[in-house]
Protein backbone atom coordinates (compact mmCIF):
# COMPACT_ATOMS: atom_id res chain seq x y z
CA UNK A 1 0.00 0.00 0.00
CA UNK A 2 1.36 3.41 -0.94
CA UNK A 3 1.58 6.03 1.78
CA UNK A 4 2.19 9.74 1.90
CA UNK A 5 5.83 10.58 2.46
CA UNK A 6 7.92 13.42 3.78
CA UNK A 7 10.49 12.62 1.09
CA UNK A 8 9.67 14.42 -2.16
CA UNK A 9 10.96 12.85 -5.36
CA UNK A 10 13.49 15.66 -5.74
CA UNK A 11 15.08 14.61 -2.44
CA UNK A 12 15.43 10.91 -3.27
CA UNK A 13 18.81 9.45 -2.37
CA UNK A 14 19.27 8.28 -5.95
CA UNK A 15 17.45 8.61 -9.29
CA UNK A 16 17.20 5.97 -12.00
CA UNK A 17 15.69 6.44 -15.47
CA UNK A 18 14.80 3.12 -17.09
CA UNK A 19 12.30 4.43 -19.63
CA UNK A 20 14.34 3.04 -22.53
CA UNK A 21 14.63 -0.45 -21.00
CA UNK A 22 12.29 -3.44 -21.39
CA UNK A 23 11.42 -6.26 -19.00
CA UNK A 24 13.18 -8.02 -17.36
CA UNK A 25 16.05 -5.51 -17.53
CA UNK A 26 13.81 -2.90 -15.87
CA UNK A 27 13.87 -4.72 -12.55
CA UNK A 28 17.46 -5.93 -12.93
CA UNK A 29 18.64 -2.31 -13.12
CA UNK A 30 16.33 -1.31 -10.26
CA UNK A 31 17.60 -4.15 -8.06
CA UNK A 32 21.25 -3.33 -8.80
CA UNK A 33 20.60 0.28 -7.77
CA UNK A 34 18.84 -0.84 -4.56
CA UNK A 35 21.66 -3.28 -3.77
CA UNK A 36 24.12 -0.34 -3.74
CA UNK A 37 22.02 1.63 -1.27
CA UNK A 38 21.65 1.59 2.51
CA UNK A 39 18.43 0.51 4.24
CA UNK A 40 16.04 3.44 4.56
CA UNK A 41 17.41 5.32 1.54
CA UNK A 42 15.03 6.11 -1.32
CA UNK A 43 15.29 5.43 -5.03
CA UNK A 44 13.23 7.40 -7.56
CA UNK A 45 12.70 5.20 -10.63
CA UNK A 46 11.29 6.70 -13.82
CA UNK A 47 9.80 4.00 -16.05
CA UNK A 48 7.21 3.35 -18.73
CA UNK A 49 3.62 2.47 -17.89
CA UNK A 50 2.37 -1.08 -18.45
CA UNK A 51 4.60 -4.11 -17.92
CA UNK A 52 7.66 -2.23 -16.59
CA UNK A 53 5.56 -0.42 -13.98
CA UNK A 54 3.73 -3.58 -12.90
CA UNK A 55 6.86 -5.75 -12.79
CA UNK A 56 9.07 -3.31 -10.89
CA UNK A 57 6.35 -2.63 -8.30
CA UNK A 58 5.63 -6.34 -7.83
CA UNK A 59 9.27 -7.42 -7.70
CA UNK A 60 10.39 -4.63 -5.36
CA UNK A 61 7.48 -5.38 -3.04
CA UNK A 62 8.23 -9.11 -3.10
CA UNK A 63 11.75 -8.33 -1.86
CA UNK A 64 10.29 -6.31 1.01
CA UNK A 65 11.04 -2.82 -0.32
CA UNK A 66 8.38 -0.17 0.24
CA UNK A 67 6.72 1.57 -2.70
CA UNK A 68 6.28 4.97 -1.08
CA UNK A 69 4.66 6.85 -3.95
CA UNK A 70 3.68 6.35 -7.57
CA UNK A 71 3.54 9.50 -9.69
CA UNK A 72 1.99 9.71 -13.16
CA UNK A 73 4.26 12.03 -15.14
CA UNK A 74 1.55 12.58 -17.78
CA UNK A 75 3.73 11.47 -20.68
CA UNK A 76 3.33 7.69 -20.55
CA UNK A 77 5.90 7.39 -17.79
CA UNK A 78 5.62 7.01 -14.04
CA UNK A 79 8.02 7.62 -11.19
CA UNK A 80 8.13 5.21 -8.28
CA UNK A 81 9.71 6.26 -5.02
CA UNK A 82 11.05 3.08 -3.42
CA UNK A 83 12.42 2.91 0.13
CA UNK A 84 15.03 0.20 0.52
CA UNK A 85 14.18 -2.37 3.16
CA UNK A 86 16.52 -3.62 5.82
CA UNK A 87 18.75 -6.45 4.77
CA UNK A 88 17.40 -9.73 6.18
CA UNK A 89 19.51 -11.24 8.97
Coordinates of C-alpha atoms in Angstrom, one line a residue:
X1 CA 0.0 0.0 0.0
X2 CA 1.4 3.4 -0.9
X3 CA 1.6 6.0 1.8
X4 CA 2.2 9.7 1.9
X5 CA 5.8 10.6 2.5
X6 CA 7.9 13.4 3.8
X7 CA 10.5 12.6 1.1
X8 CA 9.7 14.4 -2.2
X9 CA 11.0 12.9 -5.4
X10 CA 13.5 15.7 -5.7
X11 CA 15.1 14.6 -2.4
X12 CA 15.4 10.9 -3.3
X13 CA 18.8 9.5 -2.4
X14 CA 19.3 8.3 -5.9
X15 CA 17.5 8.6 -9.3
X16 CA 17.2 6.0 -12.0
X17 CA 15.7 6.4 -15.5
X18 CA 14.8 3.1 -17.1
X19 CA 12.3 4.4 -19.6
X20 CA 14.3 3.0 -22.5
X21 CA 14.6 -0.5 -21.0
X22 CA 12.3 -3.4 -21.4
X23 CA 11.4 -6.3 -19.0
X24 CA 13.2 -8.0 -17.4
X25 CA 16.1 -5.5 -17.5
X26 CA 13.8 -2.9 -15.9
X27 CA 13.9 -4.7 -12.5
X28 CA 17.5 -5.9 -12.9
X29 CA 18.6 -2.3 -13.1
X30 CA 16.3 -1.3 -10.3
X31 CA 17.6 -4.1 -8.1
X32 CA 21.3 -3.3 -8.8
X33 CA 20.6 0.3 -7.8
X34 CA 18.8 -0.8 -4.6
X35 CA 21.7 -3.3 -3.8
X36 CA 24.1 -0.3 -3.7
X37 CA 22.0 1.6 -1.3
X38 CA 21.6 1.6 2.5
X39 CA 18.4 0.5 4.2
X40 CA 16.0 3.4 4.6
X41 CA 17.4 5.3 1.5
X42 CA 15.0 6.1 -1.3
X43 CA 15.3 5.4 -5.0
X44 CA 13.2 7.4 -7.6
X45 CA 12.7 5.2 -10.6
X46 CA 11.3 6.7 -13.8
X47 CA 9.8 4.0 -16.1
X48 CA 7.2 3.3 -18.7
X49 CA 3.6 2.5 -17.9
X50 CA 2.4 -1.1 -18.5
X51 CA 4.6 -4.1 -17.9
X52 CA 7.7 -2.2 -16.6
X53 CA 5.6 -0.4 -14.0
X54 CA 3.7 -3.6 -12.9
X55 CA 6.9 -5.7 -12.8
X56 CA 9.1 -3.3 -10.9
X57 CA 6.4 -2.6 -8.3
X58 CA 5.6 -6.3 -7.8
X59 CA 9.3 -7.4 -7.7
X60 CA 10.4 -4.6 -5.4
X61 CA 7.5 -5.4 -3.0
X62 CA 8.2 -9.1 -3.1
X63 CA 11.8 -8.3 -1.9
X64 CA 10.3 -6.3 1.0
X65 CA 11.0 -2.8 -0.3
X66 CA 8.4 -0.2 0.2
X67 CA 6.7 1.6 -2.7
X68 CA 6.3 5.0 -1.1
X69 CA 4.7 6.9 -4.0
X70 CA 3.7 6.4 -7.6
X71 CA 3.5 9.5 -9.7
X72 CA 2.0 9.7 -13.2
X73 CA 4.3 12.0 -15.1
X74 CA 1.6 12.6 -17.8
X75 CA 3.7 11.5 -20.7
X76 CA 3.3 7.7 -20.6
X77 CA 5.9 7.4 -17.8
X78 CA 5.6 7.0 -14.0
X79 CA 8.0 7.6 -11.2
X80 CA 8.1 5.2 -8.3
X81 CA 9.7 6.3 -5.0
X82 CA 11.0 3.1 -3.4
X83 CA 12.4 2.9 0.1
X84 CA 15.0 0.2 0.5
X85 CA 14.2 -2.4 3.2
X86 CA 16.5 -3.6 5.8
X87 CA 18.8 -6.4 4.8
X88 CA 17.4 -9.7 6.2
X89 CA 19.5 -11.2 9.0

